[in-house]
């Protein structure tokens, strides 16, 4: 799927989120306090595993890559 250009809008429905293939870290424990991630219509969706039918945050692939690069560079270590 081609990503929307800057300024374009992408409609994400509840069904899109419900039917997405959600993943979480293999290091997450069984307590259900995890962040889950899925690819939905060319965007990256994040949600709280304790609330799978709640809201999801949507990010472009570029935003997601920037976040992951920041994690790998230790930019958020002071928050842990």
mmCIF file of C-alpha atoms in Angstrom:
data_model
loop_
_atom_site.group_PDB
_atom_site.id
_atom_site.type_symbol
_atom_site.label_atom_id
_atom_site.label_comp_id
_atom_site.label_asym_id
_atom_site.label_seq_id
_atom_site.Cartn_x
_atom_site.Cartn_y
_atom_site.Cartn_z
ATOM 1 C CA UNK A 1 0.000 0.000 0.000
ATOM 2 C CA UNK A 2 1.284 3.463 -0.841
ATOM 3 C CA UNK A 3 1.527 5.790 2.129
ATOM 4 C CA UNK A 4 -0.477 8.978 2.148
ATOM 5 C CA UNK A 5 1.466 12.103 1.297
ATOM 6 C CA UNK A 6 1.964 14.816 3.895
ATOM 7 C CA UNK A 7 -1.361 16.507 4.531
ATOM 8 C CA UNK A 8 -3.384 13.552 3.261
ATOM 9 C CA UNK A 9 -5.612 11.693 5.669
ATOM 10 C CA UNK A 10 -5.897 7.963 6.160
ATOM 11 C CA UNK A 11 -9.130 6.574 7.598
ATOM 12 C CA UNK A 12 -8.520 3.932 10.256
ATOM 13 C CA UNK A 13 -11.619 2.127 11.503
ATOM 14 C CA UNK A 14 -12.216 0.122 14.647
ATOM 15 C CA UNK A 15 -12.374 -2.980 12.433
ATOM 16 C CA UNK A 16 -8.909 -2.164 11.028
ATOM 17 C CA UNK A 17 -7.514 -2.098 14.565
ATOM 18 C CA UNK A 18 -9.457 -5.172 15.716
ATOM 19 C CA UNK A 19 -8.259 -7.196 12.708
ATOM 20 C CA UNK A 20 -4.630 -6.079 12.903
ATOM 21 C CA UNK A 21 -1.888 -8.516 13.871
ATOM 22 C CA UNK A 22 -0.668 -7.093 17.172
ATOM 23 C CA UNK A 23 2.775 -7.949 18.564
ATOM 24 C CA UNK A 24 4.556 -7.325 21.837
ATOM 25 C CA UNK A 25 8.057 -7.897 23.082
ATOM 26 C CA UNK A 26 9.132 -11.476 23.691
ATOM 27 C CA UNK A 27 10.577 -10.133 26.960
ATOM 28 C CA UNK A 28 7.222 -8.935 28.250
ATOM 29 C CA UNK A 29 5.930 -10.755 31.287
ATOM 30 C CA UNK A 30 2.506 -12.231 31.873
ATOM 31 C CA UNK A 31 1.247 -9.261 33.895
ATOM 32 C CA UNK A 32 -0.505 -7.728 30.888
ATOM 33 C CA UNK A 33 1.281 -4.399 31.233
ATOM 34 C CA UNK A 34 2.701 -4.255 27.740
ATOM 35 C CA UNK A 35 2.713 -2.026 24.708
ATOM 36 C CA UNK A 36 1.542 -3.769 21.546
ATOM 37 C CA UNK A 37 2.415 -2.682 18.018
ATOM 38 C CA UNK A 38 0.824 -3.397 14.623
ATOM 39 C CA UNK A 39 1.047 -2.176 11.052
ATOM 40 C CA UNK A 40 -2.312 -0.753 9.956
ATOM 41 C CA UNK A 41 -2.822 0.760 6.492
ATOM 42 C CA UNK A 42 0.828 1.751 6.233
ATOM 43 C CA UNK A 43 0.926 3.321 9.695
ATOM 44 C CA UNK A 44 2.324 1.994 12.964
ATOM 45 C CA UNK A 45 -0.307 1.567 15.682
ATOM 46 C CA UNK A 46 0.490 1.302 19.402
ATOM 47 C CA UNK A 47 -1.903 0.248 22.140
ATOM 48 C CA UNK A 48 -2.007 -0.809 25.778
ATOM 49 C CA UNK A 49 -2.342 -4.593 26.086
ATOM 50 C CA UNK A 50 -4.581 -4.137 29.142
ATOM 51 C CA UNK A 51 -7.087 -2.259 26.977
ATOM 52 C CA UNK A 52 -7.095 -3.915 23.537
ATOM 53 C CA UNK A 53 -10.375 -2.259 22.513
ATOM 54 C CA UNK A 54 -9.263 1.173 23.698
ATOM 55 C CA UNK A 55 -7.527 3.872 21.698
ATOM 56 C CA UNK A 56 -4.405 3.335 19.636
ATOM 57 C CA UNK A 57 -1.688 5.855 18.846
ATOM 58 C CA UNK A 58 -0.867 6.057 15.139
ATOM 59 C CA UNK A 59 2.548 7.007 13.761
ATOM 60 C CA UNK A 60 4.136 7.155 10.339
ATOM 61 C CA UNK A 61 6.957 4.702 9.638
ATOM 62 C CA UNK A 62 9.421 7.635 9.756
ATOM 63 C CA UNK A 63 8.193 8.626 13.227
ATOM 64 C CA UNK A 64 8.470 5.009 14.400
ATOM 65 C CA UNK A 65 12.026 4.673 13.036
ATOM 66 C CA UNK A 66 13.015 7.926 14.782
ATOM 67 C CA UNK A 67 11.577 6.634 18.065
ATOM 68 C CA UNK A 68 13.397 3.300 17.761
ATOM 69 C CA UNK A 69 16.662 5.092 16.928
ATOM 70 C CA UNK A 70 16.200 7.207 20.052
ATOM 71 C CA UNK A 71 15.632 4.109 22.181
ATOM 72 C CA UNK A 72 18.753 2.452 20.763
ATOM 73 C CA UNK A 73 20.784 5.635 21.347
ATOM 74 C CA UNK A 74 19.708 5.766 25.000
ATOM 75 C CA UNK A 75 17.736 8.998 24.669
ATOM 76 C CA UNK A 76 15.067 7.737 27.080
ATOM 77 C CA UNK A 77 17.253 5.924 29.617
ATOM 78 C CA UNK A 78 16.582 8.594 32.247
ATOM 79 C CA UNK A 79 12.878 7.682 32.143
ATOM 80 C CA UNK A 80 13.404 4.071 33.209
#
